[in-house]
Short mmCIF file of C-alpha atoms and ligand atoms in Angstrom, two decimals:
data_model
loop_
_atom_site.label_atom_id
_atom_site.label_comp_id
_atom_site.label_asym_id
_atom_site.label_seq_id
_atom_site.Cartn_x
_atom_site.Cartn_y
_atom_site.Cartn_z
CA MET A 1 6.07 32.33 54.57
CA ALA A 2 5.66 35.69 53.31
CA ASP A 3 6.22 38.44 56.30
CA PRO A 4 2.90 40.11 57.07
CA SER A 5 4.45 43.85 57.99
CA GLN A 6 5.51 43.91 54.05
CA PHE A 7 1.86 43.89 53.32
CA PRO A 8 0.51 47.18 52.67
CA ASP A 9 -1.36 49.21 55.15
CA PRO A 10 -4.87 49.25 54.47
CA SER A 11 -5.67 52.78 55.36
CA GLN A 12 -3.02 53.95 52.06
CA LEU A 13 -5.03 52.09 50.05
CA GLN A 14 -7.78 54.03 47.65
CA ASP A 15 -11.18 54.52 49.36
CA PRO A 16 -13.47 51.95 47.43
CA SER A 17 -16.77 55.12 47.25
CA GLN A 18 -13.87 56.97 44.65
CA LEU A 19 -13.55 53.87 42.53
CA PRO A 20 -15.71 53.82 39.07
CA ASP A 21 -18.51 52.17 39.35
CA PRO A 22 -18.54 48.64 37.56
CA ALA A 23 -22.42 49.07 36.65
CA GLN A 24 -21.08 51.54 33.87
CA PHE A 25 -18.99 49.04 32.23
CA PRO A 26 -19.70 47.10 29.32
CA ASP A 27 -20.99 43.44 30.31
CA PRO A 28 -17.83 41.71 31.19
CA ALA A 29 -16.84 38.13 30.00
CA PRO A 30 -17.58 35.96 32.83
CA GLY A 31 -15.16 36.18 36.08
CA PRO A 32 -13.27 33.51 37.58
CA ASP A 33 -16.22 33.31 40.09
CA SER A 34 -18.75 32.40 37.03
CA MET A 35 -16.38 29.90 35.59
CA PRO A 36 -16.81 26.55 36.49
CA ALA A 37 -13.89 25.14 39.15
CA PHE A 38 -11.44 24.01 36.48
CA ASP A 39 -10.80 20.44 36.94
CA TRP A 40 -7.00 19.68 37.23
CA ARG A 41 -7.37 15.96 37.82
CA THR A 42 -9.00 15.70 34.50
CA ALA A 43 -6.41 17.66 32.78
CA GLU A 44 -3.27 16.06 33.90
CA GLN A 45 -5.33 12.65 32.96
CA GLN A 46 -5.48 14.24 29.36
CA LEU A 47 -2.16 15.11 29.02
CA SER A 48 -0.43 12.30 30.35
CA ASP A 49 -2.44 10.27 27.49
CA VAL A 50 -1.07 12.97 25.01
CA VAL A 51 2.21 12.12 26.47
CA GLN A 52 2.49 8.62 27.40
CA PRO A 53 5.23 7.05 25.54
CA ARG A 54 3.66 4.39 23.06
CA PHE A 55 6.12 1.27 24.45
CA VAL A 56 5.13 -2.26 23.39
CA GLN A 57 3.30 -3.87 25.43
CA PRO A 58 3.71 -7.73 24.53
CA SER A 59 0.62 -9.04 26.77
CA ALA A 60 -1.37 -6.65 24.61
CA ALA A 61 0.32 -7.69 21.35
CA ASP A 62 0.67 -11.13 21.59
CA GLY A 63 -3.31 -11.59 21.82
CA GLU A 64 -4.31 -12.26 18.31
CA ASP A 65 -8.26 -11.98 18.84
CA ASP A 66 -7.15 -8.55 20.64
CA PRO A 67 -9.74 -6.49 19.13
CA GLY A 68 -9.62 -3.23 20.77
CA GLU A 69 -6.02 -2.29 18.73
CA GLU A 70 -6.96 -0.81 15.44
CA PRO A 71 -5.09 -2.94 13.04
CA ALA A 72 -2.88 -1.11 10.40
CA TRP A 73 -4.34 -3.01 7.52
CA ASP A 74 -7.88 -3.18 5.96
CA ILE A 75 -9.71 -6.31 5.01
CA GLU A 76 -11.11 -5.94 2.02
CA THR A 77 -13.72 -7.38 -0.27
CA SER A 78 -12.81 -7.59 -4.26
CA HIS A 79 -14.93 -6.21 -6.66
CA ILE A 80 -13.17 -6.54 -9.23
CA GLY A 81 -12.47 -10.35 -11.48
CA LEU A 82 -9.62 -10.98 -13.88
CA ALA A 83 -12.51 -9.76 -16.51
CA ASP A 84 -11.93 -6.45 -15.32
CA VAL A 85 -8.00 -6.53 -16.17
CA GLY A 86 -7.66 -5.02 -20.09
CA GLY A 87 -5.47 -7.04 -22.15
CA MET A 88 -2.85 -8.87 -19.99
CA THR A 89 -3.72 -12.25 -21.90
CA GLU A 90 -0.28 -14.22 -21.02
CA VAL A 91 -0.49 -13.08 -17.15
CA LYS A 92 -4.17 -14.10 -17.05
CA LYS A 93 -3.48 -17.79 -18.53
CA ARG A 94 -0.71 -18.17 -16.34
CA LEU A 95 -2.33 -17.30 -13.19
CA GLU A 96 -5.20 -19.55 -14.27
CA ALA A 97 -2.69 -22.38 -14.52
CA ALA A 98 -0.51 -21.67 -12.04
CA PHE A 99 -2.52 -20.31 -9.10
CA LEU A 100 -6.56 -20.15 -9.47
CA ALA A 101 -7.14 -23.40 -10.73
CA PRO A 102 -5.63 -25.38 -7.94
CA MET A 103 -6.34 -22.84 -5.71
CA ARG A 104 -10.26 -22.88 -6.43
CA ASN A 105 -10.47 -26.53 -5.46
CA PRO A 106 -10.65 -27.45 -2.13
CA GLU A 107 -9.72 -30.85 -3.05
CA LEU A 108 -7.37 -30.66 -4.97
CA ARG A 109 -5.68 -28.60 -2.23
CA ARG A 110 -6.52 -31.42 0.17
CA LEU A 111 -4.72 -33.84 -2.20
CA TYR A 112 -1.81 -32.45 -3.13
CA GLY A 113 -1.37 -31.09 0.50
CA LYS A 114 1.57 -29.27 0.99
CA SER A 115 2.63 -28.97 -2.35
CA LEU A 116 0.20 -26.03 -3.05
CA ARG A 117 0.83 -24.09 -0.10
CA GLY A 118 3.40 -21.79 -1.51
CA GLY A 119 2.71 -18.26 -2.98
CA LEU A 120 2.84 -16.21 -6.15
CA LEU A 121 5.26 -13.55 -6.76
CA LEU A 122 4.56 -10.98 -9.08
CA TYR A 123 7.10 -9.16 -10.49
CA GLY A 124 7.84 -6.31 -12.64
CA PRO A 125 7.97 -2.28 -13.45
CA PRO A 126 6.24 -0.07 -11.12
CA GLY A 127 2.80 1.17 -11.72
CA CYS A 128 1.90 -1.85 -14.30
CA GLY A 129 -0.80 -3.66 -12.61
CA LYS A 130 0.66 -5.93 -10.02
CA THR A 131 -1.40 -4.33 -6.85
CA PHE A 132 -4.62 -4.04 -9.55
CA ILE A 133 -4.18 -7.85 -10.37
CA ALA A 134 -3.93 -9.43 -7.00
CA ARG A 135 -6.99 -8.01 -5.98
CA ALA A 136 -8.67 -9.09 -9.12
CA VAL A 137 -7.54 -12.63 -7.94
CA ALA A 138 -8.90 -12.07 -4.48
CA GLY A 139 -12.41 -11.29 -6.48
CA GLU A 140 -11.88 -14.48 -8.71
CA LEU A 141 -11.37 -16.46 -5.61
CA GLY A 142 -14.60 -14.87 -3.83
CA ALA A 143 -12.14 -14.18 -0.74
CA LYS A 144 -11.40 -11.72 1.27
CA PHE A 145 -8.13 -9.32 0.25
CA ILE A 146 -5.63 -7.75 2.86
CA THR A 147 -3.21 -5.68 1.32
CA VAL A 148 0.24 -5.11 3.71
CA SER A 149 2.71 -3.40 2.50
CA LEU A 150 6.22 -4.76 4.10
CA SER A 151 7.51 -1.26 5.07
CA ASP A 152 4.03 -0.55 7.25
CA VAL A 153 5.16 -3.87 8.78
CA LEU A 154 8.26 -3.23 9.68
CA ASP A 155 8.98 -1.72 13.08
CA ILE A 156 11.92 -0.65 15.14
CA TYR A 157 11.12 -2.38 18.57
CA ILE A 158 12.34 -5.53 18.52
CA GLY A 159 10.14 -8.44 18.10
CA GLN A 160 7.25 -6.07 16.96
CA SER A 161 7.67 -6.39 13.26
CA GLU A 162 6.80 -10.25 13.90
CA ARG A 163 4.14 -9.56 15.64
CA ASN A 164 2.53 -7.64 13.42
CA LEU A 165 3.02 -10.28 10.69
CA HIS A 166 1.84 -12.87 12.90
CA GLU A 167 -1.34 -10.36 13.43
CA VAL A 168 -2.01 -10.10 9.79
CA PHE A 169 -1.85 -13.74 9.30
CA ALA A 170 -3.98 -14.17 12.28
CA ALA A 171 -6.50 -11.63 10.63
CA ALA A 172 -6.50 -13.45 7.30
CA ARG A 173 -6.91 -17.19 8.96
CA ARG A 174 -9.76 -15.94 10.51
CA ASN A 175 -11.45 -14.48 7.43
CA ALA A 176 -10.83 -17.38 5.46
CA PRO A 177 -10.78 -17.30 2.44
CA CYS A 178 -8.41 -14.79 2.09
CA VAL A 179 -5.83 -13.61 -0.12
CA VAL A 180 -2.72 -11.54 2.04
CA PHE A 181 -0.91 -9.68 -0.33
CA LEU A 182 2.33 -8.74 0.87
CA ASP A 183 3.45 -5.59 -1.35
CA GLU A 184 7.50 -4.14 -1.39
CA ILE A 185 8.31 -7.72 0.05
CA ASP A 186 11.68 -6.23 -1.44
CA ALA A 187 11.88 -4.28 1.97
CA LEU A 188 12.89 -7.57 4.09
CA GLY A 189 15.66 -6.76 2.02
CA GLY A 190 17.59 -9.89 2.43
CA LYS A 191 20.39 -9.45 -0.08
CA ARG A 192 20.87 -5.82 0.55
CA SER A 193 23.75 -5.54 3.14
CA SER A 194 24.62 -7.76 6.09
CA LEU A 195 23.12 -5.13 8.75
CA ARG A 196 19.96 -4.69 7.51
CA HIS A 197 20.09 -8.35 6.47
CA ASN A 198 20.79 -9.43 10.05
CA ALA A 199 18.00 -6.69 11.42
CA MET A 200 15.50 -8.52 9.32
CA ARG A 201 16.61 -11.83 10.29
CA GLY A 202 13.78 -12.81 12.62
CA THR A 203 11.05 -11.08 10.39
CA VAL A 204 12.26 -13.20 7.60
CA ASN A 205 12.03 -15.97 9.79
CA GLN A 206 8.16 -15.14 11.21
CA LEU A 207 7.24 -14.72 7.76
CA LEU A 208 8.66 -18.23 6.67
CA THR A 209 6.93 -19.65 9.88
CA GLU A 210 3.68 -18.11 8.56
CA LEU A 211 3.93 -19.13 5.08
CA ASP A 212 4.59 -22.87 5.98
CA GLY A 213 1.77 -22.64 8.21
CA ALA A 214 3.54 -25.12 10.52
CA GLN A 215 1.87 -24.44 13.62
CA SER A 216 -2.09 -23.43 12.13
CA ASP A 217 -4.01 -24.39 9.50
CA ASN A 218 -3.26 -22.08 6.36
CA ASP A 219 -6.04 -23.73 4.37
CA GLY A 220 -8.18 -20.70 2.57
CA VAL A 221 -4.96 -18.56 3.21
CA PHE A 222 -3.66 -17.04 -0.59
CA VAL A 223 -0.31 -15.86 -0.37
CA LEU A 224 0.84 -13.16 -3.02
CA ALA A 225 3.51 -11.14 -3.11
CA ALA A 226 5.24 -8.24 -5.33
CA THR A 227 8.01 -6.35 -5.75
CA ASN A 228 9.96 -4.17 -8.55
CA HIS A 229 13.24 -5.62 -7.22
CA PRO A 230 13.18 -9.49 -7.49
CA TRP A 231 16.66 -9.26 -7.06
CA ASP A 232 16.48 -8.12 -3.62
CA VAL A 233 14.35 -10.49 -2.25
CA ASP A 234 15.82 -12.88 0.28
CA ASN A 235 16.27 -16.11 -1.28
CA ALA A 236 15.26 -18.00 1.60
CA LEU A 237 11.33 -16.83 0.77
CA ARG A 238 12.07 -18.10 -2.88
CA ARG A 239 12.26 -21.80 -1.97
CA PRO A 240 9.63 -24.57 -3.28
CA GLY A 241 6.50 -24.20 -0.78
CA ARG A 242 7.07 -20.69 -0.26
CA LEU A 243 6.69 -17.69 -2.57
CA ASP A 244 8.01 -20.19 -5.10
CA ARG A 245 6.59 -19.07 -8.17
CA THR A 246 7.17 -16.18 -9.89
CA LEU A 247 4.83 -13.94 -12.49
CA LEU A 248 6.14 -11.36 -14.55
CA VAL A 249 3.78 -7.89 -14.99
CA LEU A 250 4.78 -6.19 -17.91
CA PRO A 251 3.97 -3.07 -18.96
CA PRO A 252 0.25 -2.90 -20.33
CA ASP A 253 0.17 -4.11 -23.98
CA GLN A 254 -2.68 -2.28 -26.53
CA ALA A 255 -5.49 -4.04 -24.90
CA ALA A 256 -4.63 -2.91 -21.64
CA ARG A 257 -3.46 0.03 -22.43
CA GLU A 258 -7.12 1.10 -23.85
CA ALA A 259 -8.93 -0.44 -20.40
CA VAL A 260 -6.63 1.92 -18.41
CA LEU A 261 -7.43 4.91 -20.35
CA ARG A 262 -11.20 4.15 -20.52
CA TYR A 263 -11.04 3.48 -16.38
CA HIS A 264 -9.15 7.22 -15.82
CA LEU A 265 -11.54 8.51 -18.21
CA ARG A 266 -14.52 7.28 -17.29
CA ASP A 267 -15.99 10.24 -14.80
CA ARG A 268 -14.75 13.32 -16.81
CA PRO A 269 -16.24 15.08 -19.63
CA ILE A 270 -14.89 14.05 -22.94
CA GLU A 271 -15.51 14.60 -26.32
CA GLY A 272 -14.33 12.51 -30.05
CA VAL A 273 -11.61 10.41 -27.76
CA ASP A 274 -9.88 7.66 -30.11
CA LEU A 275 -8.97 5.38 -27.50
CA VAL A 276 -7.72 3.15 -29.74
CA LYS A 277 -5.64 5.74 -31.52
CA LEU A 278 -4.33 6.98 -27.66
CA ALA A 279 -3.58 3.14 -26.71
CA LYS A 280 -1.58 2.59 -30.25
CA LYS A 281 0.18 6.22 -28.95
CA THR A 282 1.38 5.11 -25.61
CA ASP A 283 3.13 1.90 -25.96
CA GLY A 284 5.60 1.72 -23.38
CA TYR A 285 3.69 3.97 -20.65
CA SER A 286 2.72 2.41 -17.89
CA GLY A 287 -0.64 2.10 -16.29
CA ALA A 288 0.25 4.92 -13.48
CA ASP A 289 2.06 7.08 -16.43
CA LEU A 290 -1.47 6.61 -18.54
CA ALA A 291 -3.13 7.93 -15.26
CA HIS A 292 -0.91 10.74 -15.05
CA ILE A 293 -1.60 11.81 -19.00
CA CYS A 294 -5.59 11.91 -18.68
CA GLU A 295 -5.12 13.89 -15.09
CA SER A 296 -2.49 16.34 -17.55
CA ALA A 297 -4.88 16.51 -20.14
CA ALA A 298 -8.19 17.01 -17.69
CA GLU A 299 -5.88 19.81 -16.15
CA SER A 300 -5.21 21.66 -19.70
CA ALA A 301 -8.99 21.63 -19.85
CA LEU A 302 -9.78 22.91 -17.08
CA LEU A 303 -7.45 25.98 -16.83
CA ASP A 304 -8.60 27.07 -20.84
CA SER A 305 -12.34 26.49 -19.44
CA ALA A 306 -11.33 28.72 -16.56
CA ALA A 307 -9.33 31.16 -18.48
CA SER A 308 -12.33 31.42 -21.16
CA GLY A 309 -15.26 31.29 -19.12
CA ARG A 310 -16.56 28.77 -21.20
CA VAL A 311 -16.57 25.05 -20.13
CA ARG A 312 -14.21 23.13 -22.71
CA MET A 313 -14.62 18.96 -23.11
CA ILE A 314 -11.72 17.21 -22.79
CA GLY A 315 -10.24 15.93 -26.56
CA MET A 316 -7.88 14.52 -28.43
CA ARG A 317 -5.76 17.32 -28.82
CA ASP A 318 -5.32 17.52 -24.66
CA LEU A 319 -4.83 13.69 -24.51
CA LEU A 320 -2.32 13.79 -27.17
CA ASP A 321 -0.39 16.91 -25.54
CA ALA A 322 -0.05 14.83 -22.58
CA VAL A 323 1.33 11.87 -24.29
CA GLY A 324 3.98 14.41 -25.51
CA GLN A 325 4.68 15.89 -22.04
CA VAL A 326 4.80 12.56 -19.86
CA GLN A 327 7.62 10.81 -20.37
CA PRO A 328 7.36 6.53 -19.86
CA SER A 329 8.52 6.59 -16.42
CA ILE A 330 10.04 2.47 -16.50
CA GLU A 331 12.87 2.75 -18.60
CA SER A 332 15.16 3.03 -15.61
CA TRP A 333 13.58 -0.02 -14.59
CA PHE A 334 14.19 -2.15 -17.61
CA ALA A 335 18.15 -0.67 -17.64
CA ALA A 336 18.37 -2.54 -14.27
CA ALA A 337 16.31 -5.83 -15.08
CA ARG A 338 18.26 -5.97 -18.20
CA ASN A 339 22.00 -6.53 -16.10
CA VAL A 340 20.27 -9.00 -14.00
CA ALA A 341 18.96 -10.76 -16.86
CA MET A 342 21.94 -10.90 -18.61
CA PHE A 343 24.16 -11.97 -15.46
CA ALA A 344 21.76 -13.21 -12.57
CA ASN A 345 19.60 -15.25 -14.62
CA GLU A 346 20.01 -18.39 -11.58
CA GLY A 347 18.57 -21.42 -12.53
CA GLY A 348 15.87 -19.77 -15.18
CA MET A 349 14.47 -17.52 -12.85
CA TYR A 350 14.08 -14.48 -15.19
CA ASP A 351 13.35 -16.49 -18.42
CA ASP A 352 10.08 -14.58 -18.75
CA LEU A 353 12.34 -11.24 -18.63
CA VAL A 354 14.97 -12.51 -20.96
CA ALA A 355 12.43 -13.64 -23.24
CA PHE A 356 10.41 -10.13 -23.36
CA LEU A 357 13.47 -8.27 -23.53
CA LYS A 358 14.29 -9.96 -26.41
CA LYS A 359 11.62 -9.76 -28.29
CA SER A 360 10.97 -6.06 -27.59
CA ARG A 361 14.98 -5.69 -28.27
CA LYS A 362 16.16 -4.39 -25.46
CA LEU A 363 18.53 -7.34 -24.42
N1 LIG B 1 -4.60 -4.65 -17.16
C1 LIG B 1 -5.34 -3.41 -16.54
N2 LIG B 1 -6.49 -3.27 -16.78
C2 LIG B 1 -7.16 -1.56 -16.21
N3 LIG B 1 -6.05 -1.36 -15.24
C3 LIG B 1 -5.33 -1.35 -14.90
C4 LIG B 1 -4.37 -2.55 -15.43
N4 LIG B 1 -3.01 -2.63 -15.54
C5 LIG B 1 -3.20 -1.46 -14.71
N5 LIG B 1 -4.15 -0.56 -14.34
C6 LIG B 1 -4.24 0.81 -13.83
O1 LIG B 1 -3.33 1.47 -13.43
C7 LIG B 1 -2.62 1.82 -12.00
C8 LIG B 1 -1.80 0.94 -11.64
O2 LIG B 1 -1.30 -0.29 -11.15
P1 LIG B 1 -1.19 -0.59 -10.14
O3 LIG B 1 -1.33 0.03 -8.55
O4 LIG B 1 -1.84 -2.34 -9.58
O5 LIG B 1 0.29 -1.34 -10.30
P2 LIG B 1 1.61 -1.88 -9.58
O6 LIG B 1 2.21 -2.58 -10.23
O7 LIG B 1 1.13 -2.36 -8.29
O8 LIG B 1 2.56 -0.20 -9.17
P3 LIG B 1 3.92 -0.26 -7.91
O9 LIG B 1 4.59 -0.87 -8.50
O10 LIG B 1 3.74 1.29 -8.21
O11 LIG B 1 2.80 -0.98 -6.58
C9 LIG B 1 -4.39 1.16 -11.45
O12 LIG B 1 -5.02 1.99 -10.43
C10 LIG B 1 -5.26 0.41 -12.09
O13 LIG B 1 -6.29 1.21 -12.66
MG1 LIG B 2 1.47 -1.64 -6.00
#
């Protein structure tokens, strides 16, 4: 308690009549008296909401049907089909034979039962259309499309990655027919190091359980997976009935390059662009490289227009200059793939790749 004797003697205080008249001051901001009483209780509540540690709550995470939580993935409706994928005739043929024909037909699926359960693993250099094709497959099947990047599913909390995966598949079953697209499947990294291997074991097992559909009905759930590093994918995932079929997605051929270029130039002001010539000049470029070329060409036309004050269309010159500046990004992928094709083609897993490397004299 404060000692009252220490308070100043009121007689010493200035005479209030001597003080300046408050009315002379400009209108002050509302003083403490006019403010609404501060609501500490609400503030505390808000603060605790912000700093609340987000620990896993098994009871909430368990519920497949818990509608409260915003899932980390989207359930899309695909508006593209295989007809929208330019070129790549070989890939489309294989897709049709190995995947689409049986999957389209529920009678066949029932007849052959489990043997049709397995999924398809798309592999190849980055930016060459794996995701695009997976989306087209969903469109062909008239199925919903859930894309999940494995690195998004993986969680540092023990058990949470498994729960996340389970929820993805539960959502797919609820929305069947549905294509589940597992991107970067190599993130499960079964082969990379024993340490990671142990940490990921549970997640790999969970994926196997979901794929086998042991406890649930996977009818109408189609699994596609993709990786740029098939050699890092856990072998357990590639056994029969799982991701047992592989499909090599190569850099776009001439017709595919034309389609990609057309797509990326569709909303841009272009003049006198010869797509056939451009496609010929861009052999060895990935879809993503082609997108980059269109981007650079647009940028240089824009900078020119800004400098001269006159709007200029994007022309062949801009695009060819951009081709000269952008290097194909997939050479390093082929360097790694070459080794695998030469030394690790177990069971003919990479026969397609070997054939392509030979044909293009990279082997
Ligand atoms: N055959 C094609 N026809 C039309 N567009 C294509 C084709 N192939 C690729 N593309 C275009 O190229 C872009 C890159 O393709 P996509 O993202 O599917 O590659 P990816 O193989 O999944 O790459 P990453 O390995 O980096 O995930 C897409 O946005 C798509 O528009
Ligand atoms: Mg992709």
